[in-house]
Short mmCIF file of C-alpha atoms in Angstrom, two decimals:
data_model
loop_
_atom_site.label_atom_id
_atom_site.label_comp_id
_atom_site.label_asym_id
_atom_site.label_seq_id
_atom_site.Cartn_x
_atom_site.Cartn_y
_atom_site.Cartn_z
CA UNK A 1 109.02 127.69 125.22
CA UNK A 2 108.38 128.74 121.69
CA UNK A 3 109.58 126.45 118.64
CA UNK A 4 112.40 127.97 116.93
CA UNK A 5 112.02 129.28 113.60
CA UNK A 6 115.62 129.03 112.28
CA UNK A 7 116.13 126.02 111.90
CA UNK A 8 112.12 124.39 110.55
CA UNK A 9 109.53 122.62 111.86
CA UNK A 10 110.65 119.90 113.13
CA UNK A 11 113.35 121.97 115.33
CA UNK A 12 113.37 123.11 118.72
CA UNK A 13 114.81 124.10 121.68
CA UNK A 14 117.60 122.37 123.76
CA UNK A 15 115.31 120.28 126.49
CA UNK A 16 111.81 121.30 124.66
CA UNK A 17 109.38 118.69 123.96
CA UNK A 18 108.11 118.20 120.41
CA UNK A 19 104.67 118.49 120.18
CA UNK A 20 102.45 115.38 118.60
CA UNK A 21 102.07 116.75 115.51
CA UNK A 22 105.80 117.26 115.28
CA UNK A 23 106.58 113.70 116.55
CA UNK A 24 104.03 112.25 113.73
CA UNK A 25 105.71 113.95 110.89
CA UNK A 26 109.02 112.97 112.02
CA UNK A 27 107.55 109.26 112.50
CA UNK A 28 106.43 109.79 108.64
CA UNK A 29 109.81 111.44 107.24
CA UNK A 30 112.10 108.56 108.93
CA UNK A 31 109.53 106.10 107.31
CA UNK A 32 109.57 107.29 104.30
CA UNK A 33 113.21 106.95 104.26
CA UNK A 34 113.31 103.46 105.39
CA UNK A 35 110.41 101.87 104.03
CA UNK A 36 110.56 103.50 100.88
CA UNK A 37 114.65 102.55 100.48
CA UNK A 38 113.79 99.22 101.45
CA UNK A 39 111.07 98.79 99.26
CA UNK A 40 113.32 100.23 96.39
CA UNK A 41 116.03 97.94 97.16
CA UNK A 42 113.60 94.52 97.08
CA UNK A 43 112.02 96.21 94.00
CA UNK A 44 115.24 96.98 92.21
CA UNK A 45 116.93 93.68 92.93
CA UNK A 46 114.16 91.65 91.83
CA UNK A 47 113.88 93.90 88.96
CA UNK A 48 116.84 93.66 87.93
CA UNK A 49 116.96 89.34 88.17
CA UNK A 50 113.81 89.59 86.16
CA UNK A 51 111.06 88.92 88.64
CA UNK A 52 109.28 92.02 87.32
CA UNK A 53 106.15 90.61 89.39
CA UNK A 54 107.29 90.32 92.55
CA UNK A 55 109.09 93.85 91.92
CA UNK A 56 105.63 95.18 91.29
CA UNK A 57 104.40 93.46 94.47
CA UNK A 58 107.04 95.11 96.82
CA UNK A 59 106.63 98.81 95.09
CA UNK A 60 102.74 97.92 95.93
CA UNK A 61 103.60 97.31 99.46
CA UNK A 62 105.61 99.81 100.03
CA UNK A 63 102.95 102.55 98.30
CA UNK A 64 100.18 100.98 100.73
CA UNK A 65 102.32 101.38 103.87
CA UNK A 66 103.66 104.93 103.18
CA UNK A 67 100.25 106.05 102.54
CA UNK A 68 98.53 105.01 104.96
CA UNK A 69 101.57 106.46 107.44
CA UNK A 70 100.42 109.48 105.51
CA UNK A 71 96.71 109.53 106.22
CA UNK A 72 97.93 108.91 110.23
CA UNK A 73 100.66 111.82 110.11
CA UNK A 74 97.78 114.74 108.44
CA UNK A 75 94.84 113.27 111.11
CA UNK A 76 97.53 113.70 113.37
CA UNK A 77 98.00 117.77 112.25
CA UNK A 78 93.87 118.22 112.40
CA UNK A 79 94.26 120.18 116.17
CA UNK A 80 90.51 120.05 116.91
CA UNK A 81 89.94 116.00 117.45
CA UNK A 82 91.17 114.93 120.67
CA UNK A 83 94.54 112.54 120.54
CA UNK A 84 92.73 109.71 121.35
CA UNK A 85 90.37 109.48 118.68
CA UNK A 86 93.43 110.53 116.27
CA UNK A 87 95.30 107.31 117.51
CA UNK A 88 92.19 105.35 117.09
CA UNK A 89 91.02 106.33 114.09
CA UNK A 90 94.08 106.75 112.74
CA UNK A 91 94.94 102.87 113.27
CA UNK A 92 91.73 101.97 111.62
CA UNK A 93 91.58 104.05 108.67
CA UNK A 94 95.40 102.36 107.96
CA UNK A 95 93.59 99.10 107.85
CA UNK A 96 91.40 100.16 105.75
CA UNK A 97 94.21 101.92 103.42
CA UNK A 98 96.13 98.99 103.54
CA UNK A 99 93.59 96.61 102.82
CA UNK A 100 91.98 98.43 99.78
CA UNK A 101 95.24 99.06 98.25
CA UNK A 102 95.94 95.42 98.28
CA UNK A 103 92.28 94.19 97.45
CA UNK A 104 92.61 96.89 94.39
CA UNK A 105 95.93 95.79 93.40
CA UNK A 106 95.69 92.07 93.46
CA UNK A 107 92.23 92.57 91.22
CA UNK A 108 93.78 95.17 88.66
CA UNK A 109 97.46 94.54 88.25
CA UNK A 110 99.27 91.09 87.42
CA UNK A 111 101.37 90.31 90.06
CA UNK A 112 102.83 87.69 92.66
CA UNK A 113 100.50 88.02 95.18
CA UNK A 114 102.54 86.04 97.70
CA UNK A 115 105.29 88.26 97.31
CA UNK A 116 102.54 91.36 97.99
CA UNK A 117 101.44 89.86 101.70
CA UNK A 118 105.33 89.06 102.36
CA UNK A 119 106.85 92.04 101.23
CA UNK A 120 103.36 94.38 102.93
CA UNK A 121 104.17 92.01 106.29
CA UNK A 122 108.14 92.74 106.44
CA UNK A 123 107.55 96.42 105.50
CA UNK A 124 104.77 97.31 107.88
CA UNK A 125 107.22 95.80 110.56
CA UNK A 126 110.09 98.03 109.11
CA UNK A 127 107.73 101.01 109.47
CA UNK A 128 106.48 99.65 113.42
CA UNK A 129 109.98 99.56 114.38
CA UNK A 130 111.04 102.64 112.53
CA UNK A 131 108.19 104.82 114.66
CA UNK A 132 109.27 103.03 117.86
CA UNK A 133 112.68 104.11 117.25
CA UNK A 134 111.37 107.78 116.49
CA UNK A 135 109.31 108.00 119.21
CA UNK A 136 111.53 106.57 121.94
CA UNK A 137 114.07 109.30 120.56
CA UNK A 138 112.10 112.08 119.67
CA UNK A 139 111.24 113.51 122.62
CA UNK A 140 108.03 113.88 122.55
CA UNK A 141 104.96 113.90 124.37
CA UNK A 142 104.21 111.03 127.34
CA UNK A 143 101.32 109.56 127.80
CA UNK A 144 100.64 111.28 131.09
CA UNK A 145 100.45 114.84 129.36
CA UNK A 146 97.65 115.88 127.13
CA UNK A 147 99.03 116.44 123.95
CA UNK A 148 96.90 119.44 123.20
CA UNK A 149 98.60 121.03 126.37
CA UNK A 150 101.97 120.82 124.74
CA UNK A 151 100.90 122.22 121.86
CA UNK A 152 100.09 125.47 123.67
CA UNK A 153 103.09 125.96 125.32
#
C-alpha cells in the first residue's frame, strides 16, 4: 500500500503501517509539543515569581532534550544505515547531546544548576513516556519486521 498524499506525511491508509521514519517524526512532533509546553510552563511560572535562574535552567533542559530527540528523528530518516545501528547510535549520540549541552551551559550561563539536572531528569521522562505513548499508538513497525521492508511497501 502506497502512503497517501492528501492528507501529508505522516498520513496513511486505513490498516497501513507507518514506516520508522514516519513513527520517529511523529515521536519528535508529540515531543515537541509536550516537552516544549512543559518546559514553557516551569519556565514561565518561575519567571514570572522571579526565579529567573531556575527559568533559565528549565528552558536549558528542555533545548537539550528536544534536540537531541532531533538528532534521533533525522538519523532515523538516513535510509541507508540499518535500524539497529540507528537505535544504537541514536541513543548514544543523545547522551552525548545531552551531556554537552549541560556541561556547556552550566560553564557559560549563570544559572541554578540543581534546577538544570531536576528539570533535564523530569523532562527526559516526559519525552520517554511521550514516545511510548506514540509508539504503542502509532502503528508502526514491530520488532519482528525489518523496518527497511516496510519502507518498500
Amino acid at each position: 500500500m502506497a502512503q497517501s498524499h492528501k492528507g501529508g506525511f505522516l498520513r496513511r491508509q486505513p490498516g497501513q503501517q507507518r514506516t520508522v521514519c514516519q513513527l520517529f517524526l511523529l515521536v519528535f512532533v508529540w515531543t515537541l509539543v509536550c516537552v516544549g509546553g512543559a518546559g514553557g510552563i516551569g519556565a514561565g511560572i518561575f519567571a514570572a515569581i522571579g526565579e529567573s535562574q531556575t527559568a533559565l535552567a528549565i528552558v536549558v533542559s528542555a533545548a537539550a532534550v528536544l534536540r537531541s530527540g532531533l538528532i534521533t528523528t533525522v538519523a532515523a530518516a538516513i535510509d541507508v544505515i540499518p535500524g539497529v545501528v540507528v537505535a544504537v547510535a541514536g541513543y548514544l549520540v543523545k547522551i552525548v547531546v545531552i551531556v554537552g549541552c549541560v556541561a556547556l551551559a552550566l560553564n557559560s550561563l549563570e544559572m541554578n544548576g540543581r534546577a538544570l539536572v531536576i528539570s533535564l531528569i523530569v523532562l527526559e521522562i516526559v519525552s520517554l513516556i511521550t514516545m511510548s505513548v506514540v509508539v504503542v499508538r502509532g502503528e508502526g513497525p514491530g520488532l519482528d519486521v525489518s523496518d527497511r521492508d516496510i519502507g518498500e511497501n
